[in-house]
XYZ file of C-alpha atoms in Angstrom:
607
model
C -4.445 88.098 4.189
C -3.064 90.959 1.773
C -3.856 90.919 -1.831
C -0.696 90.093 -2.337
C -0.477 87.355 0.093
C -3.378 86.120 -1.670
C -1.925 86.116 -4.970
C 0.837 84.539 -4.129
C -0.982 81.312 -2.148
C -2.698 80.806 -5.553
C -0.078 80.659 -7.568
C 1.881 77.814 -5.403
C -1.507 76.240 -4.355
C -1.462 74.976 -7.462
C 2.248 73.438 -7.460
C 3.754 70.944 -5.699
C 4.394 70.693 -2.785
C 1.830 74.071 -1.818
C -0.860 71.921 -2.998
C -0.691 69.581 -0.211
C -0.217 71.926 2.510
C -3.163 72.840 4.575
C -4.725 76.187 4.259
C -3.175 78.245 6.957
C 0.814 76.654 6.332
C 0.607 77.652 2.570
C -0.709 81.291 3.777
C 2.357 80.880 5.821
C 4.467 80.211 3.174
C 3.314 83.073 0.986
C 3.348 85.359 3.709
C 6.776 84.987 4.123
C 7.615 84.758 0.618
C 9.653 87.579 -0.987
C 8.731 89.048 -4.305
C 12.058 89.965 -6.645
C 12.159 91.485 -10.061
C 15.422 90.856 -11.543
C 16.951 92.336 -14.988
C 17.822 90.417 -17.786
C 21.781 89.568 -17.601
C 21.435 90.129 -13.421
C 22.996 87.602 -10.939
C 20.695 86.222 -8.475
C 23.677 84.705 -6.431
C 27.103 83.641 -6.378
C 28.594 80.166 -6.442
C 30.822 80.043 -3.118
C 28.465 82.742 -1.166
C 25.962 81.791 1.402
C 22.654 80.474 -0.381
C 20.068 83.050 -0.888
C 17.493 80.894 0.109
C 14.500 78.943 -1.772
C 13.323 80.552 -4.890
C 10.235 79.714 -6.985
C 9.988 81.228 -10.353
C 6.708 82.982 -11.365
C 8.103 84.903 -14.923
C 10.744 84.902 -16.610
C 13.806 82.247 -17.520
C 16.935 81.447 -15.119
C 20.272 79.472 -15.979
C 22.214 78.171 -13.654
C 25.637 77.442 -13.834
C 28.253 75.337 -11.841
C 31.182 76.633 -10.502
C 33.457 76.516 -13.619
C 30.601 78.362 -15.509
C 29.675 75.023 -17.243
C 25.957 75.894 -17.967
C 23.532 72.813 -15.926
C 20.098 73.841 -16.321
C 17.867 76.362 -17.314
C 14.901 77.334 -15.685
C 11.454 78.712 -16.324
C 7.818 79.386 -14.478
C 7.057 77.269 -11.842
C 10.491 75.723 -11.594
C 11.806 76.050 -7.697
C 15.950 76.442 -7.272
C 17.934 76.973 -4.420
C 17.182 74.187 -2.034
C 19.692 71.962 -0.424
C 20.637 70.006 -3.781
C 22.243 72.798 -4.751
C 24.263 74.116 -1.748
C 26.957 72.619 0.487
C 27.445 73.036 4.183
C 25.024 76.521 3.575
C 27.373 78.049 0.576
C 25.939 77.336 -3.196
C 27.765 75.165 -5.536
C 26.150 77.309 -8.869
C 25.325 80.799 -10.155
C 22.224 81.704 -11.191
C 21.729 84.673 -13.777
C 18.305 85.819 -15.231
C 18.095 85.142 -18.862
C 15.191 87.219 -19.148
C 13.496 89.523 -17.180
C 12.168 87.851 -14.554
C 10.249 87.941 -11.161
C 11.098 85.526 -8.258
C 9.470 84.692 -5.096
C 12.034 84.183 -2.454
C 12.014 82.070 1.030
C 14.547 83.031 3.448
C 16.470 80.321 4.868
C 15.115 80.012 7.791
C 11.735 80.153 7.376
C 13.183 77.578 4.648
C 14.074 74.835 7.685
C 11.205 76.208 9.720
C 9.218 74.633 7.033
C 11.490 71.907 6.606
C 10.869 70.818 10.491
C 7.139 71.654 11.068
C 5.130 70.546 7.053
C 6.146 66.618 6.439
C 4.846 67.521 2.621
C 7.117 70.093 2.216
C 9.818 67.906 3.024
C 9.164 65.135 1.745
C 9.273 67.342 -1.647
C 12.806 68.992 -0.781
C 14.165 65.620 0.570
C 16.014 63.716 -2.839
C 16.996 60.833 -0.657
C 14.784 57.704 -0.579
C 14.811 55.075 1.654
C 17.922 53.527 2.798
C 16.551 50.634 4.092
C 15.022 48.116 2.395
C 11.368 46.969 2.964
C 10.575 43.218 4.099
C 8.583 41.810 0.429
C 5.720 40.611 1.892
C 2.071 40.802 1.802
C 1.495 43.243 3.793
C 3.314 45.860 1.909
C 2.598 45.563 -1.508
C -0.405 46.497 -3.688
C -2.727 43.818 -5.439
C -1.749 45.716 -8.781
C 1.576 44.187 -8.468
C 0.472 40.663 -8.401
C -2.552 40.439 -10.377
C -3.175 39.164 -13.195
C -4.079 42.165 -15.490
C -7.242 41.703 -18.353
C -8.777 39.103 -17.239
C -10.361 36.420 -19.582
C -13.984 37.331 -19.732
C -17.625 35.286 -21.132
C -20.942 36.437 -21.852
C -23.362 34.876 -19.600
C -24.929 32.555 -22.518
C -21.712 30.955 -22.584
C -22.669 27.229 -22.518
C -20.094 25.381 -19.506
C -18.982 23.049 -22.313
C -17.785 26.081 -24.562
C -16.569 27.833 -20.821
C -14.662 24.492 -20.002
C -12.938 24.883 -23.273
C -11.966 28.232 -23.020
C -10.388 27.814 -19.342
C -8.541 24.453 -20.827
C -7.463 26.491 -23.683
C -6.389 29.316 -21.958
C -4.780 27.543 -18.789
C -6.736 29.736 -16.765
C -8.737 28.697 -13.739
C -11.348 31.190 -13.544
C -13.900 33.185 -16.123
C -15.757 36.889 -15.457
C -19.095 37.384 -16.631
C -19.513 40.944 -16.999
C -23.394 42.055 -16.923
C -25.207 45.183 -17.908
C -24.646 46.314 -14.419
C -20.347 45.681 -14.521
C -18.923 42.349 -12.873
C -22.359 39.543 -12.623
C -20.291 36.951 -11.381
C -17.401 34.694 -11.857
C -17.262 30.729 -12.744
C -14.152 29.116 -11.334
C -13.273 24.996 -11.812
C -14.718 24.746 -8.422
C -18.090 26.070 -9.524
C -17.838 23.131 -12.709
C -17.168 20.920 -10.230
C -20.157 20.918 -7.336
C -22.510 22.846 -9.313
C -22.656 20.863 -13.154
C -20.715 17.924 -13.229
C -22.033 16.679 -9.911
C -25.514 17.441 -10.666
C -24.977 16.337 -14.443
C -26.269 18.951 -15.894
C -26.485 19.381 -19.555
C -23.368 20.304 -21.547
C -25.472 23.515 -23.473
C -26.270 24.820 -19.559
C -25.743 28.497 -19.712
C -22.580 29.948 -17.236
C -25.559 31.899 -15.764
C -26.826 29.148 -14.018
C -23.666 27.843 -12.173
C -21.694 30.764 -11.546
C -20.940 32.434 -8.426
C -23.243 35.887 -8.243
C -21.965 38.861 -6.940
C -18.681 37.826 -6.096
C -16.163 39.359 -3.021
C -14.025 41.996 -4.996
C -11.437 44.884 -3.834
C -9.537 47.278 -5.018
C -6.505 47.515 -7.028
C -4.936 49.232 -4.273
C -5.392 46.940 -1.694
C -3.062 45.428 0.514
C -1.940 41.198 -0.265
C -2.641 40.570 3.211
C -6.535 42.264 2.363
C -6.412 39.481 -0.766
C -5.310 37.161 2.095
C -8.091 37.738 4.621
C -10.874 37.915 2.016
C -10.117 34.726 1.021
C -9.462 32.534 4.413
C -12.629 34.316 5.787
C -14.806 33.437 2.715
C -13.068 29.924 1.996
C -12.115 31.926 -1.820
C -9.375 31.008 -4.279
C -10.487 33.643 -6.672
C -10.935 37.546 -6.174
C -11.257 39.855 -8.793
C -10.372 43.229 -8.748
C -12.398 46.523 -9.567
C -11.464 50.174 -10.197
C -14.031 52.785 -10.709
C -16.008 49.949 -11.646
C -14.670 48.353 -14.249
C -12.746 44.940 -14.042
C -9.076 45.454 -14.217
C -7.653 42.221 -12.576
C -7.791 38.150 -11.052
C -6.075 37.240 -8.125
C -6.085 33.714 -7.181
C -4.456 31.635 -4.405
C -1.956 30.674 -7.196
C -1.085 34.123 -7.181
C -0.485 34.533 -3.566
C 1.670 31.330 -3.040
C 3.847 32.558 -6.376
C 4.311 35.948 -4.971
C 5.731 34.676 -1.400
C 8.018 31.936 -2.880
C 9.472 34.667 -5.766
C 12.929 35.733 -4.547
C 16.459 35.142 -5.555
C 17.220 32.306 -3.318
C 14.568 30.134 -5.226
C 16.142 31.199 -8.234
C 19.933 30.493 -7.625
C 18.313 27.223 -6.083
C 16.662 26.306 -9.262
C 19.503 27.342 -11.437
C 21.831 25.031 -9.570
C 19.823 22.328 -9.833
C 19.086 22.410 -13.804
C 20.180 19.960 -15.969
C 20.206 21.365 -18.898
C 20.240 25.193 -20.623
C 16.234 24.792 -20.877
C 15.821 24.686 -17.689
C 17.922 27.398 -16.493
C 16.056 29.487 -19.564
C 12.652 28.805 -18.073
C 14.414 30.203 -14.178
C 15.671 33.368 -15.864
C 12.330 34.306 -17.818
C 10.979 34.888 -14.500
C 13.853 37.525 -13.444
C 11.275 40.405 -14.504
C 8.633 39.198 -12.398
C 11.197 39.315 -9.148
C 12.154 42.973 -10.188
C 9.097 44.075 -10.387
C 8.007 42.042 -7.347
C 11.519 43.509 -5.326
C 10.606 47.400 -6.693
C 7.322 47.377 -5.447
C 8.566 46.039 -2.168
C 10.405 49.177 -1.652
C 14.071 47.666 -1.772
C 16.663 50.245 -2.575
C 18.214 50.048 -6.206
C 21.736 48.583 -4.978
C 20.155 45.643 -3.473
C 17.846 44.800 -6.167
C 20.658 44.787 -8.805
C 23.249 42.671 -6.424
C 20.206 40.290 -6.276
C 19.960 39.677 -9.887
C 23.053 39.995 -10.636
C 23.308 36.595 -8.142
C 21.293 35.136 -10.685
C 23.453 35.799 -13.532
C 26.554 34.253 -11.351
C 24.804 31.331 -10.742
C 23.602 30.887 -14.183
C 27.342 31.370 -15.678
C 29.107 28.851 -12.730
C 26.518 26.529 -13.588
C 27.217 26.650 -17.342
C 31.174 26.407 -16.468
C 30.195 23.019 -14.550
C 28.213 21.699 -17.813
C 30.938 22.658 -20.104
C 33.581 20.969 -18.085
C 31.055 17.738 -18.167
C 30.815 18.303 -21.589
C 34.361 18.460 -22.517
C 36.515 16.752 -19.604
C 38.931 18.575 -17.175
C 40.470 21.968 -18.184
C 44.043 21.368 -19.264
C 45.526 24.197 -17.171
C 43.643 26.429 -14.244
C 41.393 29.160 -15.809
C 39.377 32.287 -14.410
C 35.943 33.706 -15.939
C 35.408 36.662 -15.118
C 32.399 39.794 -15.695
C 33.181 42.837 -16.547
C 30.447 46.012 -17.013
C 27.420 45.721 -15.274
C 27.552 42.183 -13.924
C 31.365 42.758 -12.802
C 29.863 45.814 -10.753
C 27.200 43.682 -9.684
C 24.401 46.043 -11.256
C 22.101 44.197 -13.621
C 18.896 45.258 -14.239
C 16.071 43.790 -16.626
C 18.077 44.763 -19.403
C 21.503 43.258 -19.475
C 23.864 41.780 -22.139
C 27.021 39.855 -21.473
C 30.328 40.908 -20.697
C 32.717 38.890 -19.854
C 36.528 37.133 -20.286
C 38.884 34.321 -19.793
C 42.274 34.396 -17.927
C 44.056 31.037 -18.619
C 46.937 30.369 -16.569
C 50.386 31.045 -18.277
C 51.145 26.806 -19.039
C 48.360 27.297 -21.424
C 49.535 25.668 -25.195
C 48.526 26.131 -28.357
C 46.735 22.811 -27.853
C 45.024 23.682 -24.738
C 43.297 26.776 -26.408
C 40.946 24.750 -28.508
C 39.743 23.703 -25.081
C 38.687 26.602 -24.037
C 37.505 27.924 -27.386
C 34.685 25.518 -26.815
C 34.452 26.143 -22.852
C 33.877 29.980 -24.388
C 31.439 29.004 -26.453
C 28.844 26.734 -24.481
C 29.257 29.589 -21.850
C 28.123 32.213 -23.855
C 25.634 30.569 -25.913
C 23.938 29.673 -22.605
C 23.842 32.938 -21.441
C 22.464 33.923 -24.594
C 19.893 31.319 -24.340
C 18.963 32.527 -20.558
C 18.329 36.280 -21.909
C 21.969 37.501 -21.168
C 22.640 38.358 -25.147
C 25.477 38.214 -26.741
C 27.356 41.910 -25.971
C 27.460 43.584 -29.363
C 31.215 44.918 -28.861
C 31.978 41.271 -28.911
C 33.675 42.083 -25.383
C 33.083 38.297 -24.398
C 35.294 35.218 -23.762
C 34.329 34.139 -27.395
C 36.339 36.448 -28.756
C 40.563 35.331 -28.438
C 41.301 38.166 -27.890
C 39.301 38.332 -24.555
C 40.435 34.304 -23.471
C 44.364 34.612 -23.117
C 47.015 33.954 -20.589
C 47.509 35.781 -17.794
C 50.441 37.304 -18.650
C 48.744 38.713 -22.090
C 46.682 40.437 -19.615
C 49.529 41.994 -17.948
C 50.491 43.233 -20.979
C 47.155 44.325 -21.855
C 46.898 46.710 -18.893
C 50.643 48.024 -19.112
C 49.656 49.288 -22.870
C 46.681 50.385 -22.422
C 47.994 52.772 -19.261
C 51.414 53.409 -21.314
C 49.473 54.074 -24.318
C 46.202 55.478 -23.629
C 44.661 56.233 -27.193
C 41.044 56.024 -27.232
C 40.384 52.417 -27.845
C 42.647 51.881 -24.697
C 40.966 54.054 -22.655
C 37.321 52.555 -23.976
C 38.775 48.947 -22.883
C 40.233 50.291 -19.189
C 36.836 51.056 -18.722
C 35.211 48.056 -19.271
C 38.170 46.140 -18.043
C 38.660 48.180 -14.302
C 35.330 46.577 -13.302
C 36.366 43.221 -13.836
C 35.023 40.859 -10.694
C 35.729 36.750 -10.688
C 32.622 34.810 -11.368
C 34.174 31.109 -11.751
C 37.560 28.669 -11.843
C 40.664 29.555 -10.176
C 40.755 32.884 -8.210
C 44.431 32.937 -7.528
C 44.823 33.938 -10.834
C 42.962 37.149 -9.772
C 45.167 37.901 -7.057
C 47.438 41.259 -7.013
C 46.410 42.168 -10.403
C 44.175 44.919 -9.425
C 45.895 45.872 -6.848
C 49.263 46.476 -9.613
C 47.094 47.606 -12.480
C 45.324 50.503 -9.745
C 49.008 51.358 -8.740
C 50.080 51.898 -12.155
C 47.389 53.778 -13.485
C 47.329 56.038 -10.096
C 51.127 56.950 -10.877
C 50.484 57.528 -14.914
C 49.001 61.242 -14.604
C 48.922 61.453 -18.555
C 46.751 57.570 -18.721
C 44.553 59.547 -15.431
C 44.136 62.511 -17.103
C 42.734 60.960 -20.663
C 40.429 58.550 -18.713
C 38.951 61.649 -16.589
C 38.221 62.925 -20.123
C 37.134 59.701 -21.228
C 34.175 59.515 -18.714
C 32.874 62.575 -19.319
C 31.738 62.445 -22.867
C 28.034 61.161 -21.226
C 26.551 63.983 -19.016
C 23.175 64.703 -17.321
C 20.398 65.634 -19.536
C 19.944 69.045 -18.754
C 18.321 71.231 -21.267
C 15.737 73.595 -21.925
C 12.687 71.602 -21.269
C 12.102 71.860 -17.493
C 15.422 71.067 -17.156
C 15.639 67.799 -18.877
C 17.105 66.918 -22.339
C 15.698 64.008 -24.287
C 16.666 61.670 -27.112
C 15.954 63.805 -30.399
C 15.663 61.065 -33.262
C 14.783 57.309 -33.485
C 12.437 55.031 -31.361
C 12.999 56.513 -27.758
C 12.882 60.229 -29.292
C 11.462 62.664 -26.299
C 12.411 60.381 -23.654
C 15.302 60.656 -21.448
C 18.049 57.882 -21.484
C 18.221 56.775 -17.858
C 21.318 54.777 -18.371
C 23.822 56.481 -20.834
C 22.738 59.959 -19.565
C 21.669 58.691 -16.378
C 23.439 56.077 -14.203
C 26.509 55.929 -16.264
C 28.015 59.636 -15.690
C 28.335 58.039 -12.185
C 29.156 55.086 -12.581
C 32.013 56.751 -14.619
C 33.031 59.257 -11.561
C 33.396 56.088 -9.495
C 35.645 54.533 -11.547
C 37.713 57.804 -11.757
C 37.867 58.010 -7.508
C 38.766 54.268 -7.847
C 41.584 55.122 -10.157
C 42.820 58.262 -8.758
C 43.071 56.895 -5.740
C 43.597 52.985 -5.702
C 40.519 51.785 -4.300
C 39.611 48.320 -4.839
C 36.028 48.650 -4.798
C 34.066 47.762 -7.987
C 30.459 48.620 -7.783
C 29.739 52.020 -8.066
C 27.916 52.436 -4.654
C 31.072 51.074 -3.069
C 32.961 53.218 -4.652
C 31.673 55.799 -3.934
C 31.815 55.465 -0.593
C 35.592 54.658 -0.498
C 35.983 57.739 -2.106
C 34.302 59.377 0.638
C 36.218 57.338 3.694
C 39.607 57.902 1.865
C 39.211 61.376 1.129
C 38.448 61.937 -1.869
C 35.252 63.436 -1.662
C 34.620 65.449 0.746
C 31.762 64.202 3.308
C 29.121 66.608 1.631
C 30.086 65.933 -1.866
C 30.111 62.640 -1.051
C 26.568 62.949 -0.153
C 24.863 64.775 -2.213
C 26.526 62.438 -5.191
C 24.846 59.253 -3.148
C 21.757 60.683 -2.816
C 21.758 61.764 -6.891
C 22.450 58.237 -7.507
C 20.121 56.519 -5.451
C 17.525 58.875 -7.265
C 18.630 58.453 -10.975
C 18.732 54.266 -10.497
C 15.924 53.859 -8.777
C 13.571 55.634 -11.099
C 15.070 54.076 -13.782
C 14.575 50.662 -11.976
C 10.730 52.276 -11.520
C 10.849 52.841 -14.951
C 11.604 49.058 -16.317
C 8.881 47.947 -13.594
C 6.203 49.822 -14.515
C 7.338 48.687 -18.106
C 7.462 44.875 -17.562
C 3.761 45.668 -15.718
C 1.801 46.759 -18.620
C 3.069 43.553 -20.978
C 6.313 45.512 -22.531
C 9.613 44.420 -22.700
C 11.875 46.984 -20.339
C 14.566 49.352 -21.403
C 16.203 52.160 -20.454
C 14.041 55.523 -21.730
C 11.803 57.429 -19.356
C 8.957 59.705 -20.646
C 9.535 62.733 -18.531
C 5.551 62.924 -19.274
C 5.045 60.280 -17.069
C 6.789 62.229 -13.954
C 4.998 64.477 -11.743
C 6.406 68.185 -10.724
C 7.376 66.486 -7.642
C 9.785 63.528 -9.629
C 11.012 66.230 -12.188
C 12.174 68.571 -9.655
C 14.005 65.977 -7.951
C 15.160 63.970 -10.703
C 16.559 67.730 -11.864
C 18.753 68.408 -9.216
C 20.085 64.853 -9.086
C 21.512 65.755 -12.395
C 22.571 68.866 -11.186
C 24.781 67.239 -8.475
C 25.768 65.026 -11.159
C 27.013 67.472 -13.378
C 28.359 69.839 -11.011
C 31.050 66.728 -9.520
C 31.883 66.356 -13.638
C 32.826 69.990 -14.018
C 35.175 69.750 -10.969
C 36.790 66.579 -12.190
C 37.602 68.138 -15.790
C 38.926 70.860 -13.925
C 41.338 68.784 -11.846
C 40.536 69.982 -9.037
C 38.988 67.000 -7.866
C 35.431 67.019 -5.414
C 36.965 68.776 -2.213
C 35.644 72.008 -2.804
């Protein structure tokens, strides 16, 4: 190995992915590596040119900019550019300049998919796409940290079983740790109450010491549910508790187990269907962030977690529509609800409000308004009550101006595409995801179709909505490419929706427009675009793959959220990622912003 050879293995061997290559692939690597010292103001390559290859920066600063010299990122030490994210069909989608002077270690390309065929690590790193098919949730795929129950209630061994039988009655709580000098002495469970004082009548002042089970069967957080499983059908155990580096981080229980394998969507819809009243709908919906975090650890991709709770929210509004019409008698004339936003596009997540409106068919009276006034109102006000919260643009069936005829709407749409002034185009966008929830359907029918054919063959409405939906970009910045929130509570952290899911979400709606495609969610959309096309195959691509990255770590995000007690939101520490997530999670954005810059070029994505 040269001294320069040498140098260069240390400096990646302590990145990712070097670090996780064996020895004699990562002299390899370095071996082949190409040192470059490049002047202030000088172009490392051209957008539209054959890609360079992989570079890894070891001094200096780089910016990189898309093909209508929009500025996307810039770059510094140990930041890696070039790889397929931002390339298509071999040619590169950006320029890259040195900001400073800087020195670069190349990879030629094809030592580049030499690498890419023979070191699973490396890629595995330089692969953005996860898993497009969703894993079975079941026991033998997730972790006992997802199901356990975290700090568990804890005695001191001179705990009486009176004051122990309290605490567990108290507490509603089946089990107690006695932690010793040595860590985890034992556990007392009811069980241990059961044959080992009350049947022997022992004394109410009897220490916990004496009845407890010693030394009890334990594993480790990572463990597998069906390890929980065997431990405890072997040993005849309903309680296990859980060590890590020795200290007592959780209880699992039988409880536990059964809870986890009957969690899924279909026992919610089923239990929502059968409620009688908002209470007991509430107490089906508090559960929803259990079943996401249950579904994320699974492995399910993001667009099948989100059309799963967004079930729930369906059921929960037909079922209110069913206790309102109980309530108040027959509706006087047919009537539609309908979801717009994230429930229309079938994406919820743990953090949802309600959006949502009223077609009435055009018989409706004066009179017959009052009816549905109320209808609006139960509605709502149940969602509210199930954690769906009131939307705070008042875009909701409460509001008259949202529950009108259908030929209010009509007019509605015609102005807003003949007129397309910024509240208009605010309102298209919110009102082009619209998606039937409950009532009459027909009312529904054509109306897309007509409103997408008008606003396809108004270039000026097109052209003010393609502006419209890029006022939230990527946040790329200085910071290893990310820019975060500056002020307020979430300052630091990166807004995984705004900045995040809904620049695409917004580019969907745009091919949907553009090019009449009926298609609401954004994944669908997307790949209309593609099959009609709109995008070209490669675009079309590397946009899916950016999404499927940016909404499932913000999914991860709300998970790992709900798992340490908090209530979930939308802000990601970028602290929290590795090299390995920011790199990625980079040239997602990247992709992102590159397909913006094309559409507010009006060129559209077939370049």
């Amino acid at each position: 190995m040269t001294q320069s050879t040498e140098a260069i293995a240390d400096f990646l061997g302590n990145m990712q992915p070097y670090d996780r290559l064996p020895t004699d692939a990562l002299t390899q690597i370095a071996d082949q590596m190409q040192r470059l010292d490049i002047a202030q103001g000088d172009a490392i390559y051209h957008a539209g040119e054959p890609m360079p290859g992989l570079y890894v920066i070891t001094r200096g600063q780089v910016t990189v900019r898309d093909q209508n010299d929009v500025q996307i990122s810039v770059l510094g030490p140990r930041n890696s550019f070039g790889e397929r994210g931002l390339m298509r069909d071999g040619m590169a989608v950006t320029t890259a300049h040195a900001t400073e002077d800087s020195t670069l270690l190349r990879l030629a390309p094809d030592s580049f998919h030499q690498l890419m065929k023979s070191q699973p690590a490396f890629k595995r790193f330089f692969t953005r796409t996860r898993a497009t098919d969703a894993k079975t949730s079941d026991l033998t795929t997730i972790t006992v940290d997802q199901i356990m129950a975290k700090n568990p209630i804890t005695c001191p061994p001179g705990t009486t079983i009176h004051q122990a039988a309290q605490i567990m009655r108290d507490m509603r709580i089946s089990c107690l740790c006695i932690p010793g000098e040595n860590g985890l002495e034992g556990i007392l469970t009811i069980r241990d109450l059961t044959n080992r004082a009350i049947a022997d009548a022992l004394p109410l002042d009897t220490p916990v010491s004496q009845v407890m089970t010693r030394n009890p069967i334990t594993l480790p957080s990572n463990a597998l549910g069906t390890d929980v499983l065997h431990k405890m059908v072997e040993h005849n155990l309903g309680h296990l508790p859980i060590m890590q580096s020795g200290e007592l981080v959780g209880m699992i229980t039988q409880t536990d187990l059964t809870r986890f394998q009957a969690l899924s969507s279909v026992q919610f819809v089923e239990g929502i269907s059968g409620a009688a009243s908002v209470e007991a709908m509430a107490k089906v919906t508090a559960q929803i962030p259990r079943l996401l975090v249950q579904l994320v650890a699974a492995g399910n991709r993001h667009d099948v977690i989100t059309r799963l709770i967004t079930d729930i929210a369906d059921a929960v509004t037909r079922r209110l529509l069913k206790m309102a019409e109980a309530q108040l008698g027959p509706p006087p004339v047919p009537y539609l609800w309908l979801a717009c936003g994230s429930q229309g596009r079938q994406e919820q997540t743990g953090v949802s409000d309600q959006d949502n409106c009223l077609f009435l068919h055009d018989d409706a009276t004066e009179a017959d308004f009052e009816y549905f006034d109320a209808l609006a109102k139960i509605v709502s006000d149940g969602l509210n009550q199930c954690g769906y919260v009131y939307c705070p643009g008042d875009m909701m069936a409460t509001n008259p101006r949202w529950r009108q005829p259908l030929k209010v709407w009509r007019e509605y749409f015609a102005g807003w595409i003949a007129t397309p002034n910024p509240e208009a185009q605010m309102l298209a966008s919110v009102m082009f995801d619209l998606r039937p929830i409950g009532g009459d359907v027909s009312l529904f029918d054509n109306l897309q179709e007509e409103t997408l054919k008008q606003a396809a063959g108004n270039s000026i409405f097109t052209a003010h909505m393609a502006s419209n939906s890029l006022k939230h970009t990527p946040p790329l910045g200085l910071l290893r490419g990310f820019a975060t929130v500056r002020s307020g509570e979430h300052k630091h952290r990166l807004d995984m929706k705004h900045n995040g899911v809904v620049p695409i979400v917004d580019l969907g709606r745009m091919y949907a427009l553009q090019h009449q495609l009926t298609p609401v969610n954004t994944r669908a959309r997307l790949t209309a675009a593609r099959d009609a096309g709109a995008i070209s195959k490669s675009g079309a691509r590397d946009l899916l793959d950016a999404y499927d990255l940016i909404a499932q770590t913000r999914l991860e995000n709300q998970a790992t959220l709900i798992k340490k007690g908090k209530t979930p939101n939308n802000f990601l520490s970028p602290g929290t990622l590795s090299d390995f997530e920011r790199s990625h999670l980079r040239n997602a954005f990247v992709v992102v912003r590159t397909m913006q810059s094309a559409l507010s070029q009006g060129r559209g994505i077939l370049t």
